[in-house]
Amino acid sequence: MDTAWTWDLSSYCAKYSFLTEPRGVTMREVERIFQLDPEPPILGNLNDYILEAVQRHNLRWFSFFLHCYENRLNGRVRRFLLREGLDRYDPERFLYYKMGCVLAMLDCLRGYDPAQGADFLTYAHHFIGNALLTCRMQEEAGSFENVDEYKAVRGIAWLYNQSGQSKQEAIQKYAQKNSYTEETAAKFLALAKLNRSRVPFYQTVQDEDSEETGEDVSRDDHWDYAGILWNGIQAEAIRGAFEKLNYREQTLLEKRNAICMTCGRVSPLSTRLTFEELAILFEGSTASGAERAYRKAVEHLACLLTEARVLHMIRLKRKSHTKRKKKIAAAVYLYQVDNDGEWGEISFDFEANIAEIVRLAEWDTTVSKKFAKEIIQSLLSPKKVSFVNDNTVVIS
């Protein structure tokens, strides 16, 4: 704000103080941070507080405005988080989005001209929406130059997802509708695919007064299995594999990973159950027993996904090893690809810095060899390996 503005609230204090809980701020606190004590003066409507702030250049009146507007602001933030499929009861995230909106309103206050005839909230509505989108953009996996580019990426993502058209048809339609070149539209679609494996739905929403905002926001009516569990995996295949697990396995996976496969809710990882709590959930089990059961459930799910040809799975076990001076000098490992067929064999001579593929799984010289090389890379990471021929590796 300009230096000519003042902001003096010396005669007021926060009505609801922070309790400094060990777990951090609570929803009760972040939803009431602008409440003042004593109550601010009562004016005719919300815009009167803004008019007083502009005329006096005193942000005390903006604080009075926030005191009265806070409940509606909470509602707008909460609805945005809900449509984005985010946890609207996460206090820290809620406060982050809320303060983004307040900063946007402060910027708007500097350029607001009451003589234009529009209420402040009408004038600021678009900027508040941009503030919410900016907060969301900063949480995304992709990188965007600005919020306008982010909007464009969301727009073409929705079009491509909903239209059922081919990639080129969606690019042409979006470019024609929004006056972009096809090259630019293609770049936006590539950013969308990079950002998330399955694009969200969009809709035009209404504000708290049932007036159409014309604002594009994301609505997550489904659980994005692919984005959560594995980038690129088919959601239907995961759902089908999960339904083949027994009740105990399903419960262990859901509770441990804070995921509800029925309603699609994804909770913060801080809420997931520990193995001790899982043991209590299944009476007669210990924490170590619950952990073993959980790992078996993960393996079972992976096997089912492998059968569905959604992913590849490698089993690895050590056949033998040789120690010198309490260190493993050499070892032989067996491996199997996709839980099927004969086991392959790989030997490691760590003293000579050599690894050799003795036998390929199923004697497959195409697919199996690729996995054998990946095993060598994985076991020797972060060491550098280089293949001197099809079967021999030198370690450096």
Coordinates of C-alpha atoms in Angstrom, one line a residue, residues 79-354:
R79 CA -16.1 -24.0 -2.0
F80 CA -13.0 -23.5 -4.1
L81 CA -11.0 -26.1 -2.2
L82 CA -14.0 -28.5 -2.4
R83 CA -14.2 -28.2 -6.2
E84 CA -10.5 -28.7 -6.5
G85 CA -10.7 -31.9 -4.6
L86 CA -8.5 -30.5 -1.8
D87 CA -8.9 -31.0 1.9
R88 CA -11.0 -27.9 2.9
Y89 CA -10.4 -28.8 6.6
D90 CA -6.6 -28.5 6.5
P91 CA -6.0 -25.3 8.6
E92 CA -2.7 -24.3 7.1
R93 CA -3.8 -24.7 3.5
F94 CA -7.1 -22.9 4.3
L95 CA -5.2 -19.9 5.9
Y96 CA -2.8 -19.8 2.9
Y97 CA -5.6 -19.5 0.4
K98 CA -7.5 -17.0 2.6
M99 CA -4.6 -14.7 3.1
G100 CA -4.0 -14.8 -0.7
C101 CA -7.5 -13.4 -1.1
V102 CA -6.9 -10.7 1.4
L103 CA -3.7 -9.6 -0.3
A104 CA -5.6 -9.4 -3.6
M105 CA -8.3 -7.2 -2.0
L106 CA -5.6 -4.9 -0.5
D107 CA -4.2 -4.5 -4.0
C108 CA -7.6 -3.8 -5.4
L109 CA -8.3 -1.2 -2.7
R110 CA -5.5 1.0 -4.1
G111 CA -7.1 1.1 -7.6
Y112 CA -10.8 1.1 -6.5
D113 CA -12.8 4.2 -7.7
P114 CA -16.2 4.4 -6.1
A115 CA -17.2 7.0 -8.7
Q116 CA -17.4 4.2 -11.3
G117 CA -20.5 2.9 -9.6
A118 CA -19.5 -0.6 -8.8
D119 CA -19.3 -2.0 -5.3
F120 CA -15.9 -3.1 -4.1
L121 CA -16.7 -6.8 -4.0
T122 CA -18.0 -6.6 -7.6
Y123 CA -14.8 -4.9 -8.6
A124 CA -12.5 -7.3 -6.6
H125 CA -14.4 -10.5 -7.5
H126 CA -12.2 -11.4 -10.5
F127 CA -9.0 -10.6 -8.6
I128 CA -10.0 -12.8 -5.7
G129 CA -10.7 -15.6 -8.1
N130 CA -7.2 -15.1 -9.6
A131 CA -5.7 -15.2 -6.1
L132 CA -7.3 -18.6 -5.5
L133 CA -6.1 -19.9 -8.8
T134 CA -2.6 -18.5 -8.1
C135 CA -2.5 -20.4 -4.8
R136 CA -3.6 -23.6 -6.5
M137 CA -1.1 -23.0 -9.4
Q138 CA 1.7 -22.9 -6.8
E139 CA 0.7 -26.3 -5.5
E140 CA 0.6 -27.9 -8.9
A141 CA 3.2 -30.3 -10.1
G142 CA 3.8 -28.3 -13.3
S143 CA 5.5 -24.9 -13.8
F144 CA 3.6 -22.0 -15.2
E145 CA 4.7 -18.5 -16.1
N146 CA 1.6 -16.8 -14.7
V147 CA -2.0 -17.3 -13.8
D148 CA -3.2 -16.5 -17.3
E149 CA -1.1 -19.4 -18.7
Y150 CA -2.4 -21.6 -15.9
K151 CA -6.0 -20.7 -16.9
A152 CA -5.3 -21.5 -20.5
V153 CA -3.8 -24.9 -19.5
R154 CA -6.9 -25.7 -17.4
G155 CA -9.2 -24.6 -20.2
I156 CA -7.6 -26.8 -22.9
A157 CA -7.3 -29.7 -20.4
W158 CA -11.1 -29.5 -19.8
L159 CA -11.8 -29.3 -23.5
Y160 CA -9.6 -32.3 -24.3
N161 CA -11.0 -34.4 -21.5
Q162 CA -14.7 -33.6 -22.1
S163 CA -15.0 -33.5 -25.9
G164 CA -13.7 -36.9 -26.6
Q165 CA -11.9 -35.5 -29.6
S166 CA -8.4 -36.4 -30.8
K167 CA -5.5 -34.3 -29.6
Q168 CA -5.2 -32.4 -32.9
E169 CA -8.9 -31.7 -33.0
A170 CA -8.9 -30.4 -29.5
I171 CA -5.9 -28.1 -30.2
Q172 CA -7.6 -26.7 -33.4
K173 CA -10.9 -26.1 -31.6
Y174 CA -9.3 -24.4 -28.6
A175 CA -7.0 -22.3 -30.8
Q176 CA -9.9 -21.1 -32.9
K177 CA -12.1 -20.3 -29.9
N178 CA -9.5 -18.4 -28.0
S179 CA -7.5 -16.8 -30.8
Y180 CA -4.3 -18.7 -30.2
T181 CA -2.1 -20.3 -32.7
E182 CA -2.2 -24.1 -32.9
E183 CA 1.4 -24.1 -31.7
T184 CA 0.6 -22.2 -28.6
A185 CA -2.5 -24.4 -27.9
A186 CA -0.4 -27.5 -28.3
K187 CA 2.1 -26.1 -25.8
F188 CA -0.8 -25.6 -23.3
L189 CA -2.1 -29.1 -23.8
A190 CA 1.5 -30.5 -23.3
L191 CA 1.7 -28.6 -20.0
A192 CA -1.6 -30.0 -18.9
K193 CA -0.6 -33.6 -19.6
L194 CA 2.7 -33.0 -17.8
N195 CA 1.0 -31.4 -14.8
R196 CA -1.4 -34.2 -14.1
S197 CA -2.2 -37.6 -15.6
R198 CA -5.9 -37.0 -15.7
V199 CA -7.3 -33.5 -16.2
P200 CA -10.1 -32.2 -13.9
F201 CA -13.6 -31.1 -14.7
Y202 CA -14.5 -27.4 -14.9
Q203 CA -17.7 -25.6 -14.4
T204 CA -19.1 -22.1 -14.2
V205 CA -20.0 -21.5 -10.6
Q206 CA -22.2 -19.0 -8.8
D207 CA -21.2 -16.8 -6.0
E208 CA -22.9 -16.4 -2.6
D209 CA -25.6 -14.1 -4.0
S210 CA -26.4 -16.6 -6.8
E211 CA -24.9 -14.3 -9.5
E212 CA -23.0 -16.1 -12.2
T213 CA -19.3 -15.3 -11.8
G214 CA -18.1 -16.6 -15.2
E215 CA -15.0 -17.9 -13.4
D216 CA -13.5 -21.2 -14.5
V217 CA -12.7 -23.4 -11.6
S218 CA -11.8 -27.1 -11.2
R219 CA -14.3 -29.6 -9.9
D220 CA -13.0 -33.0 -8.9
D221 CA -16.1 -35.2 -9.1
H222 CA -14.0 -38.4 -9.2
W223 CA -11.0 -39.7 -7.5
D224 CA -7.9 -39.3 -9.8
Y225 CA -6.5 -42.8 -9.1
A226 CA -3.8 -42.4 -11.8
G227 CA -2.6 -39.1 -10.4
I228 CA -2.4 -40.4 -6.8
L229 CA -1.2 -44.0 -7.1
W230 CA 1.0 -44.0 -10.2
N231 CA 1.4 -41.5 -13.1
G232 CA -0.1 -43.1 -16.2
I233 CA -1.8 -46.1 -14.7
Q234 CA -5.4 -46.7 -15.9
A235 CA -7.8 -45.8 -13.1
E236 CA -10.3 -48.6 -13.9
A237 CA -7.6 -51.2 -13.7
I238 CA -6.6 -50.0 -10.2
R239 CA -10.2 -50.0 -9.1
G240 CA -10.8 -53.5 -10.4
A241 CA -7.6 -54.8 -8.8
F242 CA -8.5 -53.2 -5.5
E243 CA -11.9 -54.8 -5.4
K244 CA -10.3 -58.3 -5.7
L245 CA -8.5 -57.8 -2.4
N246 CA -10.1 -59.1 0.8
Y247 CA -11.6 -56.8 3.4
R248 CA -8.5 -56.8 5.6
E249 CA -6.2 -56.0 2.8
Q250 CA -8.4 -53.2 1.6
T251 CA -8.6 -51.7 5.1
L252 CA -4.9 -51.8 5.6
L253 CA -4.2 -50.0 2.3
E254 CA -6.8 -47.4 2.9
K255 CA -6.0 -46.6 6.5
R256 CA -2.3 -46.7 6.1
N257 CA -2.3 -44.4 3.0
A258 CA -5.2 -42.1 4.2
I259 CA -7.3 -42.9 1.1
C260 CA -10.9 -43.9 0.8
M261 CA -11.4 -45.9 -2.3
T262 CA -15.2 -45.7 -2.0
C263 CA -15.8 -41.9 -1.8
G264 CA -12.5 -40.8 -3.3
R265 CA -11.4 -38.7 -0.3
V266 CA -7.6 -38.3 0.0
S267 CA -6.6 -37.1 3.5
P268 CA -3.3 -35.6 4.6
L269 CA -0.6 -38.2 5.2
S270 CA -0.4 -36.9 8.8
T271 CA -3.8 -38.6 9.4
R272 CA -2.8 -42.0 8.3
L273 CA -2.8 -44.8 10.9
T274 CA 0.4 -46.1 12.4
F275 CA 1.1 -49.8 12.4
E276 CA 0.4 -49.8 16.2
E277 CA -3.1 -48.3 15.5
L278 CA -3.6 -50.8 12.7
A279 CA -2.8 -53.6 15.1
I280 CA -5.4 -52.3 17.5
L281 CA -7.9 -52.1 14.6
F282 CA -7.4 -55.8 14.0
E283 CA -7.4 -57.3 17.5
G284 CA -4.8 -59.9 18.3
S285 CA -2.2 -58.5 16.0
T286 CA 1.1 -56.8 16.8
A287 CA 2.6 -53.7 15.2
S288 CA 5.1 -55.9 13.4
G289 CA 2.4 -58.2 12.3
A290 CA 0.3 -55.3 11.0
E291 CA 3.3 -54.1 9.0
R292 CA 3.9 -57.5 7.5
A293 CA 0.2 -57.8 6.6
Y294 CA 0.3 -54.3 5.0
R295 CA 3.3 -55.2 2.9
K296 CA 1.6 -58.4 1.7
A297 CA -1.4 -56.4 0.8
V298 CA 0.8 -54.0 -1.3
E299 CA 2.4 -57.0 -3.0
H300 CA -1.0 -58.6 -3.7
L301 CA -2.2 -55.4 -5.3
A302 CA 1.0 -55.2 -7.4
C303 CA 0.5 -58.7 -8.5
L304 CA -3.1 -58.1 -9.6
L305 CA -2.0 -55.0 -11.5
T306 CA 0.8 -57.0 -13.1
E307 CA -1.8 -59.6 -14.2
A308 CA -3.9 -56.8 -15.7
R309 CA -0.7 -55.6 -17.6
V310 CA -0.8 -52.2 -16.0
L311 CA 2.7 -52.4 -14.7
H312 CA 5.7 -54.7 -14.6
M313 CA 7.0 -56.4 -11.5
I314 CA 10.4 -57.8 -10.7
R315 CA 11.1 -60.3 -7.9
L316 CA 14.6 -60.4 -6.6
K317 CA 16.3 -62.8 -4.2
R318 CA 19.9 -63.5 -3.3
K319 CA 21.0 -67.0 -4.1
S320 CA 24.5 -66.9 -2.5
H321 CA 27.2 -64.5 -1.4
T322 CA 30.9 -64.4 -0.4
K323 CA 32.2 -62.3 2.5
R324 CA 35.7 -61.0 3.0
K325 CA 36.6 -58.9 6.1
K326 CA 32.9 -58.8 7.0
K327 CA 32.0 -57.2 3.7
I328 CA 30.2 -58.9 0.8
A329 CA 32.8 -59.4 -1.9
A330 CA 30.6 -61.3 -4.4
A331 CA 27.0 -62.3 -4.7
V332 CA 24.6 -64.1 -7.1
Y333 CA 21.0 -62.9 -7.4
L334 CA 18.0 -64.5 -9.0
Y335 CA 15.2 -62.5 -10.6
Q336 CA 11.8 -63.1 -12.1
V337 CA 9.8 -60.8 -14.3
D338 CA 6.0 -60.4 -13.9
N339 CA 5.8 -63.3 -11.5
D340 CA 5.9 -65.8 -14.4
G341 CA 8.4 -68.2 -15.9
E342 CA 11.9 -69.3 -15.1
W343 CA 14.2 -67.2 -12.9
G344 CA 17.2 -65.4 -14.4
E345 CA 20.6 -65.1 -12.7
I346 CA 23.0 -62.2 -12.2
S347 CA 26.4 -62.4 -10.6
F348 CA 28.3 -59.5 -8.9
D349 CA 32.0 -59.4 -8.2
F350 CA 32.4 -56.2 -6.1
E351 CA 36.1 -56.6 -5.7
A352 CA 36.7 -56.8 -9.4
N353 CA 34.0 -54.2 -10.1
I354 CA 32.2 -56.5 -12.6

